[in-house]
Amino acid sequence: MPLVATEAVVLHTFDYLESSRIYRIATRDAGVLSVLAKGARRARTRYGSAVDLFAQGDVRLSMKPSRDLQTLVGFDVTRARPELAAVPGRITAAAALAELMMRFGGEEPAPAVYDALVAALDAVARAACGAAADAGLAGAWHLIARLGFGPSVDRCGVCQRPVPDAQPVPFSHPVGGVVCDGCVRGLPTGRMLPPPARLALRAWLAGEPSPAGNDAARRAHQRLLREFLAEHLTDGRELRAFAVWERAAWDAA
Ligand SMILES: [Zn+2]
């Protein structure tokens, strides 16, 4: 079986049988994969000192294209990200990013997507108390843009005419972006995007940080993001980490 060496981040982990563990990982060169770490709970040295959620490192995989579960041969952790647990709000934002990657990341190599995920997790891990949600929003929209289904924020998603910035504009989930006054008739009612929210969304899609605004604006952004993702899901399963992330923001407010 071909041996693949690449870089990876742990998105999800669960114990398997008596001594093994299954990881869902995002890799730089082989997409999002499930890998079996045989005996991982017994011989931890083989897989680095501690491979935990959101850990990043160099992996060696034994790959068989026809198989759903690949085999993890080695994992040298280069970045464990313990700081995600140090400040409230970071871990729920990171979990939402991991869920986004697991639900929308493919099995084909996508280094630019992987790099956006790593940058997003690092930004959340660095975020000061109260700023983790903004870092999560920024990272999620940048990831969406890199995954190739970012919404249109400058031009009408229907007729492609530029939509002026001066006033709130309708945002349509089925269309996948802002809609001009002429095209909005006949569409299901969407959200109204005020100018500051549109500015933030534009920056985030380009991979630039931008504050979400006050708590109400932040919650509106989280709702918009979750609804946008739900519109693009094909299996109808709930985005559980996003629901927890939103509730956590409510509790913290
Ligand atoms: Zn239009």
Short mmCIF file of C-alpha atoms and ligand atoms in Angstrom, two decimals:
data_model
loop_
_atom_site.label_atom_id
_atom_site.label_comp_id
_atom_site.label_asym_id
_atom_site.label_seq_id
_atom_site.Cartn_x
_atom_site.Cartn_y
_atom_site.Cartn_z
CA MET A 1 0.00 0.00 0.00
CA PRO A 2 1.38 3.46 -0.83
CA LEU A 3 2.67 5.42 2.11
CA VAL A 4 1.70 9.09 2.12
CA ALA A 5 3.48 11.75 4.18
CA THR A 6 1.63 15.02 4.68
CA GLU A 7 0.56 17.53 7.30
CA ALA A 8 -2.73 17.17 9.15
CA VAL A 9 -5.04 18.65 11.80
CA VAL A 10 -7.29 16.53 14.03
CA LEU A 11 -10.97 17.47 13.59
CA HIS A 12 -12.61 14.70 15.57
CA THR A 13 -11.48 11.75 17.61
CA PHE A 14 -13.13 8.71 19.15
CA ASP A 15 -11.99 5.50 20.81
CA TYR A 16 -12.24 2.31 18.80
CA LEU A 17 -12.28 -1.18 20.26
CA GLU A 18 -10.07 -1.73 23.28
CA SER A 19 -6.92 0.12 22.45
CA SER A 20 -7.32 1.94 19.15
CA ARG A 21 -8.57 5.32 18.11
CA ILE A 22 -10.17 6.73 14.97
CA TYR A 23 -9.31 10.26 13.91
CA ARG A 24 -11.09 12.42 11.42
CA ILE A 25 -8.30 14.59 10.02
CA ALA A 26 -7.90 17.38 7.51
CA THR A 27 -4.71 16.82 5.52
CA ARG A 28 -2.79 19.24 3.35
CA ASP A 29 -2.35 16.82 0.44
CA ALA A 30 -5.07 14.18 0.74
CA GLY A 31 -8.26 16.02 1.74
CA VAL A 32 -10.39 15.11 4.76
CA LEU A 33 -9.96 11.51 5.89
CA SER A 34 -10.85 9.02 8.59
CA VAL A 35 -7.79 7.17 9.87
CA LEU A 36 -7.36 4.28 12.26
CA ALA A 37 -4.56 4.52 14.80
CA LYS A 38 -4.08 0.93 15.93
CA GLY A 39 -3.13 0.64 19.58
CA ALA A 40 -3.06 4.44 19.93
CA ARG A 41 -4.26 4.36 23.53
CA ARG A 42 -1.55 1.88 24.50
CA ALA A 43 1.54 2.98 22.58
CA ARG A 44 1.17 6.76 22.56
CA THR A 45 4.80 7.31 21.57
CA ARG A 46 4.15 5.99 18.09
CA TYR A 47 1.61 8.72 17.46
CA GLY A 48 3.38 11.58 19.20
CA SER A 49 3.18 12.49 22.85
CA ALA A 50 -0.54 13.29 22.79
CA VAL A 51 -2.63 13.54 19.66
CA ASP A 52 -5.70 15.43 20.73
CA LEU A 53 -8.42 17.46 19.11
CA PHE A 54 -7.08 20.35 16.95
CA ALA A 55 -3.51 19.04 17.19
CA GLN A 56 -1.46 19.54 14.04
CA GLY A 57 1.57 17.69 12.80
CA ASP A 58 3.32 15.51 10.26
CA VAL A 59 1.45 12.30 9.53
CA ARG A 60 2.33 9.12 7.68
CA LEU A 61 -0.61 7.26 6.23
CA SER A 62 -0.98 3.90 4.61
CA MET A 63 -3.52 4.67 1.88
CA LYS A 64 -5.79 2.40 -0.11
CA PRO A 65 -8.07 4.37 -2.46
CA SER A 66 -10.97 1.92 -2.22
CA ARG A 67 -11.09 2.09 1.57
CA ASP A 68 -13.15 4.48 3.74
CA LEU A 69 -10.83 4.10 6.72
CA GLN A 70 -7.13 4.66 6.11
CA THR A 71 -4.35 3.60 8.46
CA LEU A 72 -2.34 6.08 10.49
CA VAL A 73 1.26 4.92 10.67
CA GLY A 74 2.71 7.89 12.54
CA PHE A 75 1.79 11.37 13.83
CA ASP A 76 4.47 13.80 14.98
CA VAL A 77 2.67 16.67 16.69
CA THR A 78 4.17 20.06 15.90
CA ARG A 79 1.37 22.19 17.33
CA ALA A 80 -0.97 20.90 20.08
CA ARG A 81 -3.04 24.10 20.57
CA PRO A 82 -3.69 23.77 24.34
CA GLU A 83 -4.50 27.50 24.31
CA LEU A 84 -7.88 26.71 22.72
CA ALA A 85 -9.07 25.50 26.12
CA ALA A 86 -7.58 28.45 28.03
CA VAL A 87 -10.14 31.15 27.21
CA PRO A 88 -13.95 30.78 27.06
CA GLY A 89 -15.35 30.90 23.56
CA ARG A 90 -12.29 29.57 21.77
CA ILE A 91 -13.12 25.87 21.88
CA THR A 92 -16.71 26.29 20.64
CA ALA A 93 -15.49 28.45 17.73
CA ALA A 94 -12.79 25.88 16.87
CA ALA A 95 -15.36 23.06 17.01
CA ALA A 96 -17.58 24.96 14.55
CA LEU A 97 -14.61 25.33 12.17
CA ALA A 98 -13.88 21.60 12.48
CA GLU A 99 -17.53 20.78 11.73
CA LEU A 100 -17.47 23.05 8.68
CA MET A 101 -14.38 21.24 7.41
CA MET A 102 -15.81 17.77 8.10
CA ARG A 103 -19.10 18.50 6.39
CA PHE A 104 -17.81 20.42 3.37
CA GLY A 105 -14.18 19.38 2.88
CA GLY A 106 -13.64 16.81 0.15
CA GLU A 107 -11.27 13.90 -0.27
CA GLU A 108 -9.26 15.57 -3.01
CA PRO A 109 -6.03 17.45 -2.20
CA ALA A 110 -6.78 21.09 -1.36
CA PRO A 111 -3.73 22.79 0.20
CA ALA A 112 -5.33 26.27 0.07
CA VAL A 113 -8.34 25.00 2.04
CA TYR A 114 -6.06 23.31 4.56
CA ASP A 115 -3.99 26.49 4.98
CA ALA A 116 -7.17 28.52 5.60
CA LEU A 117 -8.26 26.04 8.27
CA VAL A 118 -4.88 26.20 10.03
CA ALA A 119 -4.87 30.01 9.89
CA ALA A 120 -8.44 30.10 11.28
CA LEU A 121 -7.61 27.77 14.19
CA ASP A 122 -4.50 29.81 14.98
CA ALA A 123 -6.50 33.05 14.97
CA VAL A 124 -9.10 31.55 17.31
CA ALA A 125 -6.33 30.17 19.57
CA ARG A 126 -4.79 33.68 19.79
CA ALA A 127 -8.08 35.53 20.27
CA ALA A 128 -8.55 37.55 23.44
CA CYS A 129 -11.52 36.86 25.67
CA GLY A 130 -14.61 38.07 23.81
CA ALA A 131 -12.92 38.08 20.39
CA ALA A 132 -12.98 34.34 19.70
CA ALA A 133 -16.39 34.52 18.00
CA ASP A 134 -15.15 37.20 15.59
CA ALA A 135 -12.08 35.11 14.79
CA GLY A 136 -14.33 32.09 14.25
CA LEU A 137 -16.65 34.02 11.91
CA ALA A 138 -13.69 35.38 9.94
CA GLY A 139 -12.10 31.94 9.68
CA ALA A 140 -15.33 30.20 8.68
CA TRP A 141 -16.12 32.62 5.83
CA HIS A 142 -12.54 32.48 4.55
CA LEU A 143 -12.73 28.70 4.61
CA ILE A 144 -16.03 28.82 2.71
CA ALA A 145 -14.44 31.09 0.09
CA ARG A 146 -11.49 28.70 -0.29
CA LEU A 147 -13.88 25.73 -0.51
CA GLY A 148 -15.36 27.50 -3.51
CA PHE A 149 -18.89 28.40 -2.45
CA GLY A 150 -18.45 31.87 -0.99
CA PRO A 151 -21.47 34.16 -1.40
CA SER A 152 -21.46 37.13 -3.76
CA VAL A 153 -21.39 40.35 -1.72
CA ASP A 154 -20.68 42.99 -4.37
CA ARG A 155 -22.93 42.01 -7.25
CA CYS A 156 -26.52 40.79 -7.33
CA GLY A 157 -26.49 36.98 -7.27
CA VAL A 158 -29.27 36.92 -9.90
CA CYS A 159 -28.53 39.65 -12.49
CA GLN A 160 -24.85 40.35 -11.61
CA ARG A 161 -25.40 44.13 -11.41
CA PRO A 162 -23.33 45.91 -8.71
CA VAL A 163 -25.37 46.44 -5.54
CA PRO A 164 -24.61 49.80 -3.84
CA ASP A 165 -23.21 49.78 -0.32
CA ALA A 166 -25.19 52.69 1.11
CA GLN A 167 -28.15 50.87 2.63
CA PRO A 168 -29.15 47.45 3.96
CA VAL A 169 -29.37 44.88 1.17
CA PRO A 170 -31.30 41.61 1.03
CA PHE A 171 -29.20 38.47 1.34
CA SER A 172 -30.76 35.38 -0.21
CA HIS A 173 -29.56 31.93 0.86
CA PRO A 174 -30.96 30.07 -2.18
CA VAL A 175 -29.32 32.62 -4.52
CA GLY A 176 -26.13 32.53 -2.44
CA GLY A 177 -25.50 36.21 -1.86
CA VAL A 178 -26.85 39.75 -2.00
CA VAL A 179 -29.72 40.57 -4.35
CA CYS A 180 -30.65 43.91 -5.97
CA ASP A 181 -34.03 45.60 -5.45
CA GLY A 182 -35.21 44.52 -8.89
CA CYS A 183 -34.46 40.83 -8.40
CA VAL A 184 -35.60 40.45 -4.78
CA ARG A 185 -39.28 40.24 -5.72
CA GLY A 186 -40.45 36.66 -5.96
CA LEU A 187 -37.61 35.30 -3.84
CA PRO A 188 -38.27 33.77 -0.40
CA THR A 189 -37.66 36.33 2.34
CA GLY A 190 -34.03 36.33 3.39
CA ARG A 191 -31.96 38.39 5.80
CA MET A 192 -31.24 42.09 5.44
CA LEU A 193 -27.53 42.82 5.51
CA PRO A 194 -26.73 46.29 6.94
CA PRO A 195 -23.68 48.07 5.40
CA PRO A 196 -21.30 47.29 8.34
CA ALA A 197 -22.23 43.58 8.22
CA ARG A 198 -21.59 43.52 4.50
CA LEU A 199 -18.19 45.19 4.99
CA ALA A 200 -17.22 42.60 7.60
CA LEU A 201 -18.40 39.74 5.39
CA ARG A 202 -16.38 41.09 2.47
CA ALA A 203 -13.22 41.28 4.61
CA TRP A 204 -13.71 37.79 6.08
CA LEU A 205 -14.22 36.19 2.66
CA ALA A 206 -10.90 37.73 1.60
CA GLY A 207 -9.16 36.33 4.67
CA GLU A 208 -8.87 39.64 6.51
CA PRO A 209 -9.90 40.15 10.13
CA SER A 210 -12.74 42.55 10.87
CA PRO A 211 -14.75 43.09 14.06
CA ALA A 212 -18.34 41.82 13.91
CA GLY A 213 -19.62 44.81 15.91
CA ASN A 214 -21.75 44.52 19.04
CA ASP A 215 -23.29 41.36 20.51
CA ALA A 216 -26.47 41.68 18.47
CA ALA A 217 -24.48 42.07 15.24
CA ARG A 218 -22.30 39.12 16.17
CA ARG A 219 -25.32 36.90 16.79
CA ALA A 220 -26.85 38.02 13.48
CA HIS A 221 -23.60 37.03 11.76
CA GLN A 222 -23.58 33.62 13.41
CA ARG A 223 -27.20 33.06 12.34
CA LEU A 224 -26.45 34.14 8.77
CA LEU A 225 -23.46 31.78 8.61
CA ARG A 226 -25.39 28.80 9.99
CA GLU A 227 -28.34 29.40 7.64
CA PHE A 228 -25.98 29.80 4.68
CA LEU A 229 -24.29 26.48 5.49
CA ALA A 230 -27.62 24.71 6.07
CA GLU A 231 -28.72 25.84 2.61
CA HIS A 232 -25.66 24.14 1.11
CA LEU A 233 -25.99 20.88 3.03
CA THR A 234 -27.29 17.99 1.02
CA ASP A 235 -27.92 15.50 3.82
CA GLY A 236 -30.13 17.64 6.08
CA ARG A 237 -28.19 16.70 9.22
CA GLU A 238 -28.05 19.46 11.82
CA LEU A 239 -24.85 21.50 12.25
CA ARG A 240 -24.47 20.60 15.90
CA ALA A 241 -21.22 22.41 16.67
CA PHE A 242 -22.63 25.60 15.12
CA ALA A 243 -25.74 25.32 17.32
CA VAL A 244 -23.54 24.93 20.42
CA TRP A 245 -21.36 27.85 19.31
CA GLU A 246 -24.39 30.13 18.98
CA ARG A 247 -25.83 29.07 22.33
CA ALA A 248 -22.45 29.62 23.99
CA ALA A 249 -22.38 33.17 22.61
CA TRP A 250 -25.84 33.77 24.08
CA ASP A 251 -24.75 32.49 27.48
CA ALA A 252 -21.63 34.64 27.45
CA ALA A 253 -23.58 37.78 26.51
ZN ZN B 1 -30.42 41.73 -9.63
#
